[in-house]
Short mmCIF file of C-alpha atoms in Angstrom, two decimals:
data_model
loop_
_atom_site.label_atom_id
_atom_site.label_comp_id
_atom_site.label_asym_id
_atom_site.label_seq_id
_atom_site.Cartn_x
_atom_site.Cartn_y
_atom_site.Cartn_z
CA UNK Y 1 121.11 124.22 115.88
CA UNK Y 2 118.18 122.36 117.40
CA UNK Y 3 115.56 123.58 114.42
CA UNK Y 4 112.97 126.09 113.57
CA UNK Y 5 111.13 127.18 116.95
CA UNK Y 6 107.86 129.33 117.45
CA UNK Y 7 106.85 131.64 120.20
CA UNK Y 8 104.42 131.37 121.99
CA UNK Y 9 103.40 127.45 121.81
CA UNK Y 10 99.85 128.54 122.83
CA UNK Y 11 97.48 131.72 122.95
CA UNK Y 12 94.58 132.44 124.12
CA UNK Y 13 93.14 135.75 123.45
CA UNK Y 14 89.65 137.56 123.24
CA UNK Y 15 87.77 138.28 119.71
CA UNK Y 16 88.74 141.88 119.05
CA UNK Y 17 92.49 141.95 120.63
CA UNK Y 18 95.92 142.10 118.77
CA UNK Y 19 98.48 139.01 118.85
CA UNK Y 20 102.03 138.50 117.59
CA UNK Y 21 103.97 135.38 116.54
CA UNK Y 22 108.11 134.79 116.35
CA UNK Y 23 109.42 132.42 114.51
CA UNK Y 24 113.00 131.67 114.27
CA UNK Y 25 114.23 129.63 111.83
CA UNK Y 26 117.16 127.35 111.31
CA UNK Y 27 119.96 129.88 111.03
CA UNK Y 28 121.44 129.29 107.93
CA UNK Y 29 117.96 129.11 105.86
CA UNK Y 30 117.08 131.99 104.40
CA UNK Y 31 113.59 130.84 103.13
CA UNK Y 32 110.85 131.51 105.93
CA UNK Y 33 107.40 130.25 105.63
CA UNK Y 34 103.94 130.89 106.91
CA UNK Y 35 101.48 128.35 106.99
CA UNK Y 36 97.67 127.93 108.85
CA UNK Y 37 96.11 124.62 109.90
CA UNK Y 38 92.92 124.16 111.18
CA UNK Y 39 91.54 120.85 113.19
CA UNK Y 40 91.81 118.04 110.05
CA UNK Y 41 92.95 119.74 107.85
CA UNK Y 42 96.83 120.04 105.48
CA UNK Y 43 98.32 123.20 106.60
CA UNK Y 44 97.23 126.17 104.33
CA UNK Y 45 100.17 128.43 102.76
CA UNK Y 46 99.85 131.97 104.20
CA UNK Y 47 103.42 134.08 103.14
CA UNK Y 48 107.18 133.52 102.09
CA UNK Y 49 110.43 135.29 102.70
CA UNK Y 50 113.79 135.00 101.15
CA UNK Y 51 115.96 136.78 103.00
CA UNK Y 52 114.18 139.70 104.36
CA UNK Y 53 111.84 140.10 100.88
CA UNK Y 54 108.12 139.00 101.60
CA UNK Y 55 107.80 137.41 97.75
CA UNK Y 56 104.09 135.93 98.16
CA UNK Y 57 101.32 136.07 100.20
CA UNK Y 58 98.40 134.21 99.93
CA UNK Y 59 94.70 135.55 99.55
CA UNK Y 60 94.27 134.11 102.74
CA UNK Y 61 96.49 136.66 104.27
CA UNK Y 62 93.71 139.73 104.76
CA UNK Y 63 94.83 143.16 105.53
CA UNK Y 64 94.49 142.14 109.63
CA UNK Y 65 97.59 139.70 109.10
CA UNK Y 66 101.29 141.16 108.46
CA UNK Y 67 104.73 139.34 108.52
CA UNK Y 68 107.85 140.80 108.78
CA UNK Y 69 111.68 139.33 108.45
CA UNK Y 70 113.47 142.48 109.41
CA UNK Y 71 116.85 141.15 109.13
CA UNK Y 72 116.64 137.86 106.83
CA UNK Y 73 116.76 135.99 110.15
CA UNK Y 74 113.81 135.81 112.85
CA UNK Y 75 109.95 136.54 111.47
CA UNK Y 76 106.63 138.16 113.00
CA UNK Y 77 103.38 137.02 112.36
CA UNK Y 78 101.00 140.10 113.54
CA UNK Y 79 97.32 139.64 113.75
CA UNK Y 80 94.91 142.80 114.12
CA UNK Y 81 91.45 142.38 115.29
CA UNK Y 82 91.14 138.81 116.02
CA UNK Y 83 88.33 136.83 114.96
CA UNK Y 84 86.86 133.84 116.32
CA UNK Y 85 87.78 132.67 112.51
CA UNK Y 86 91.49 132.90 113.01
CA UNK Y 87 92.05 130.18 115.48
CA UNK Y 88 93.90 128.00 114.57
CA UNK Y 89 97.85 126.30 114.29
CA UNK Y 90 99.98 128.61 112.81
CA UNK Y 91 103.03 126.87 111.79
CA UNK Y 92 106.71 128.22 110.22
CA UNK Y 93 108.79 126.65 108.28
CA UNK Y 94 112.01 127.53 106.75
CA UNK Y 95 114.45 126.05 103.81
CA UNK Y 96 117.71 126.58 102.14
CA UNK Y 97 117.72 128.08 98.68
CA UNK Y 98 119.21 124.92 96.85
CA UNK Y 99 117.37 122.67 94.87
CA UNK Y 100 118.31 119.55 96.14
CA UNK Y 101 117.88 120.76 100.05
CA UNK Y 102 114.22 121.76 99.38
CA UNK Y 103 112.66 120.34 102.38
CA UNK Y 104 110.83 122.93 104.23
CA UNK Y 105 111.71 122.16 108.39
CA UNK Y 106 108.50 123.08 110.51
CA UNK Y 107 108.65 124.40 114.16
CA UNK Y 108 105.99 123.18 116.52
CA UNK Y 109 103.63 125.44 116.02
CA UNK Y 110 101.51 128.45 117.78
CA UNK Y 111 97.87 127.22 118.43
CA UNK Y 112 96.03 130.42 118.68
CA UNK Y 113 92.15 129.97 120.26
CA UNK Y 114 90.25 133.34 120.05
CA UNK Y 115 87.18 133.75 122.62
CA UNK V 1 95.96 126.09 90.35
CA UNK V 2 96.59 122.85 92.50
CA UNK V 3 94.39 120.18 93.45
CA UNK V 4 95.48 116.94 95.98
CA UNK V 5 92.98 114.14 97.30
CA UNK V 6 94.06 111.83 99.63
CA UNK V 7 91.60 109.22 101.90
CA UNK V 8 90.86 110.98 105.10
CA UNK V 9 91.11 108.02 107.39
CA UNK V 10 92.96 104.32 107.67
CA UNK V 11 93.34 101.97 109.53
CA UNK V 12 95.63 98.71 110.14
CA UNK V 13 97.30 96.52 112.18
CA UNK V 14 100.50 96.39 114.00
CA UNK V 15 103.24 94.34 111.88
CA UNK V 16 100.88 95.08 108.53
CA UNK V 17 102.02 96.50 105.20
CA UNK V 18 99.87 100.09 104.44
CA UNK V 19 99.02 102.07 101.05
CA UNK V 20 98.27 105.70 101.20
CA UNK V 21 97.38 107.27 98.05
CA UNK V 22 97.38 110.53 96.63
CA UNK V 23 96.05 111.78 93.48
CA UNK V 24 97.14 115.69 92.20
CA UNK V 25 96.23 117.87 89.74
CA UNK V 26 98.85 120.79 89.20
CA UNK V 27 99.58 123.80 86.46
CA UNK V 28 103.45 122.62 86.22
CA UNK V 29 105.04 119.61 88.27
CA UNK V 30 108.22 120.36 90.37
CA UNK V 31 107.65 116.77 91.93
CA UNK V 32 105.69 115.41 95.25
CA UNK V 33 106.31 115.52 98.96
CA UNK V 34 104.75 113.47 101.89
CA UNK V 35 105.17 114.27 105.30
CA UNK V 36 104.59 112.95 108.37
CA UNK V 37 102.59 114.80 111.08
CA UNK V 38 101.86 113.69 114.48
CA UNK V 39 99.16 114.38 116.15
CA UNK V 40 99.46 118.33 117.74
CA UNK V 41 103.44 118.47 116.48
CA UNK V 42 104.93 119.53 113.38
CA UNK V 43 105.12 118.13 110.29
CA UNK V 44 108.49 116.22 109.34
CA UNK V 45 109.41 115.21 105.82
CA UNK V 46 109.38 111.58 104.73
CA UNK V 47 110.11 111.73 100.93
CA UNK V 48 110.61 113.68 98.09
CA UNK V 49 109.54 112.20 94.66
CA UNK V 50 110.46 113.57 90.88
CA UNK V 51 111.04 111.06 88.61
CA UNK V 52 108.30 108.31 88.05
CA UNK V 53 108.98 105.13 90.37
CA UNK V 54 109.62 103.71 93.87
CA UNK V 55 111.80 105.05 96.05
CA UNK V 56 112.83 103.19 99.78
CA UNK V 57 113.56 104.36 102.59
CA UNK V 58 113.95 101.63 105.37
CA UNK V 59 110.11 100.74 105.93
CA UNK V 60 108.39 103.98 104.25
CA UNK V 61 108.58 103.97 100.36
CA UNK V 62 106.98 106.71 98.52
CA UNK V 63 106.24 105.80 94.45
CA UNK V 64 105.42 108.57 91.75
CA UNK V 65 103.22 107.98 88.60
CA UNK V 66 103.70 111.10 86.55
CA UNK V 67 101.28 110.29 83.94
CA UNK V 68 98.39 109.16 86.26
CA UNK V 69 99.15 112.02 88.68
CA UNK V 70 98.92 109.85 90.93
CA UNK V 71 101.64 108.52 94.45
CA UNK V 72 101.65 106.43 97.20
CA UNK V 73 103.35 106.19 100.41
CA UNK V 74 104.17 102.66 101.62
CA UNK V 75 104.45 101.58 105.12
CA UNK V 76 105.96 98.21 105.93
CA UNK V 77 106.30 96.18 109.37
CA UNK V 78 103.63 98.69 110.40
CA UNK V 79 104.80 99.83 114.28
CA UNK V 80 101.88 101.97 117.04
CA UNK V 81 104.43 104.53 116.75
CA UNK V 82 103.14 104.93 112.89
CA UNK V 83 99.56 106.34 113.87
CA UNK V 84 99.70 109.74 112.35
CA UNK V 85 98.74 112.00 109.68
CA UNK V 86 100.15 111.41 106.18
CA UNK V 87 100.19 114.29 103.86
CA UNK V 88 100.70 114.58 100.22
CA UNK V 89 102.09 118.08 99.39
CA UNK V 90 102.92 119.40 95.62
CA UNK V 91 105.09 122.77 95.19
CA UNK V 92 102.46 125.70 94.12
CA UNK V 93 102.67 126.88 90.66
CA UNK V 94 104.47 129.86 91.37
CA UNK V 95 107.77 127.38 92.06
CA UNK V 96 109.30 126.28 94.22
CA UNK V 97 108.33 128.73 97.71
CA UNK V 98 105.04 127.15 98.79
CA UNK V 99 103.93 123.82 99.82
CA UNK V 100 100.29 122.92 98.48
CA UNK V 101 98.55 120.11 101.20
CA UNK V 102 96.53 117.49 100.94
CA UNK V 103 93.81 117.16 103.62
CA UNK V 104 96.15 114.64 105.30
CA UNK V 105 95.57 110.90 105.91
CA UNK V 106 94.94 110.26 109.20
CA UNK V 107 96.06 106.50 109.76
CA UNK V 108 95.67 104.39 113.32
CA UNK V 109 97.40 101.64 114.21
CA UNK V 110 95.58 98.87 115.89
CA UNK V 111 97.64 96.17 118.30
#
């Protein structure tokens, strides 16, 4: 397994117009996270999964933003009406369930820029 | 809730010995992370601290003051390949499922 990846690396996309994110994580994690960063900034907690159970979302999260694990497995990141606001990194992360083996793996990211 | 502050810049020199501090504030402590992040790629885990005291790992050591809420990450024999962002992350109160950030230290390496 060569890690968590993300899908697309970029997007570009005009103010007003739908985008969707994959993340797949390192296969036998079943934590999935959602984080934000913006230019300078530590990346900003967004939503978790443990298996295929969204168990938090952040107030960050509006109603534009949805996540999905369908199958405890790959995720979706769905953003509705984009706003210039919402560019930014959008990074995943995943994580075994054990204590010890907390360390939450990133993928390289999507940079979204909306125009 | 959870509150981090950590320096937003540093800078050294190549072959130097670095401090990077990091003061929290949290509702519960399930210990402190610092990561690594450079500069457009993911972030990658350095340590892991629970228990009050250093901990070394080959040139990066990462201590944890419980009391003071207060940690530091220590780079040694300082290398270009170091310039990066540092950040300081606590668990959110809720347990262990979220990672609360620091701003990040952004640190730059000099010849």
């Amino acid at each position: 397994d060569t890690g968590v990846s993300q899908n697309p690396r970029h997007k570009i996309t005009k103010r007003g117009q739908n985008v969707t994110f994959r993340c797949d994580p390192i296969s036998e994690h079943n934590r999935l996270y959602w984080y934000r960063q913006t230019l300078g900034q530590g990346p900003e907690f967004l939503t978790y999964f443990q298996n295929e159970a969204q168990l938090e979302k952040s107030r960050l999260l509006s109603d534009r933003f949805s996540a999905e694990r369908p199958k405890g497995s790959f995720s979706t990141l769905e953003i509705q009406r984009t706003e210039q606001g919402d560019s930014a990194m959008y990074l995943c992360a995943s994580s075994t369930s054990g204590d010890i083996s907390y360390e939450q793996y990133f993928g390289p990211g999507t940079r979204l820029t909306v125009t | 809730g959870q509150n981090i502050d950590q320096p937003t810049e540093m800078t050294a020199t190549e072959g130097a010995i670095v401090q990077i501090n990091c003061t929290y504030q949290t509702s519960g402590f399930n210990g402190l992370f610092w990561y690594q992040q450079h500069a457009g790629e993911a972030p990658t885990f350095l340590s892991y601290n629970v228990l009050d005291g250093l901990e070394e790992k080959g040139r990066f050591s990462s201590f944890l003051s419980r009391s003071k809420g207060y940690s530091y990450l220590l780079l040694k024999e300082l290398q270009m390949k170091d310039s990066a962002s540092y950040l300081c992350a606590a668990p959110g109160n809720t347990g262990f499922q979220k990672l609360v950030f620091g701003t990040g230290t952004r640190l730059l390496v000099s010849p």
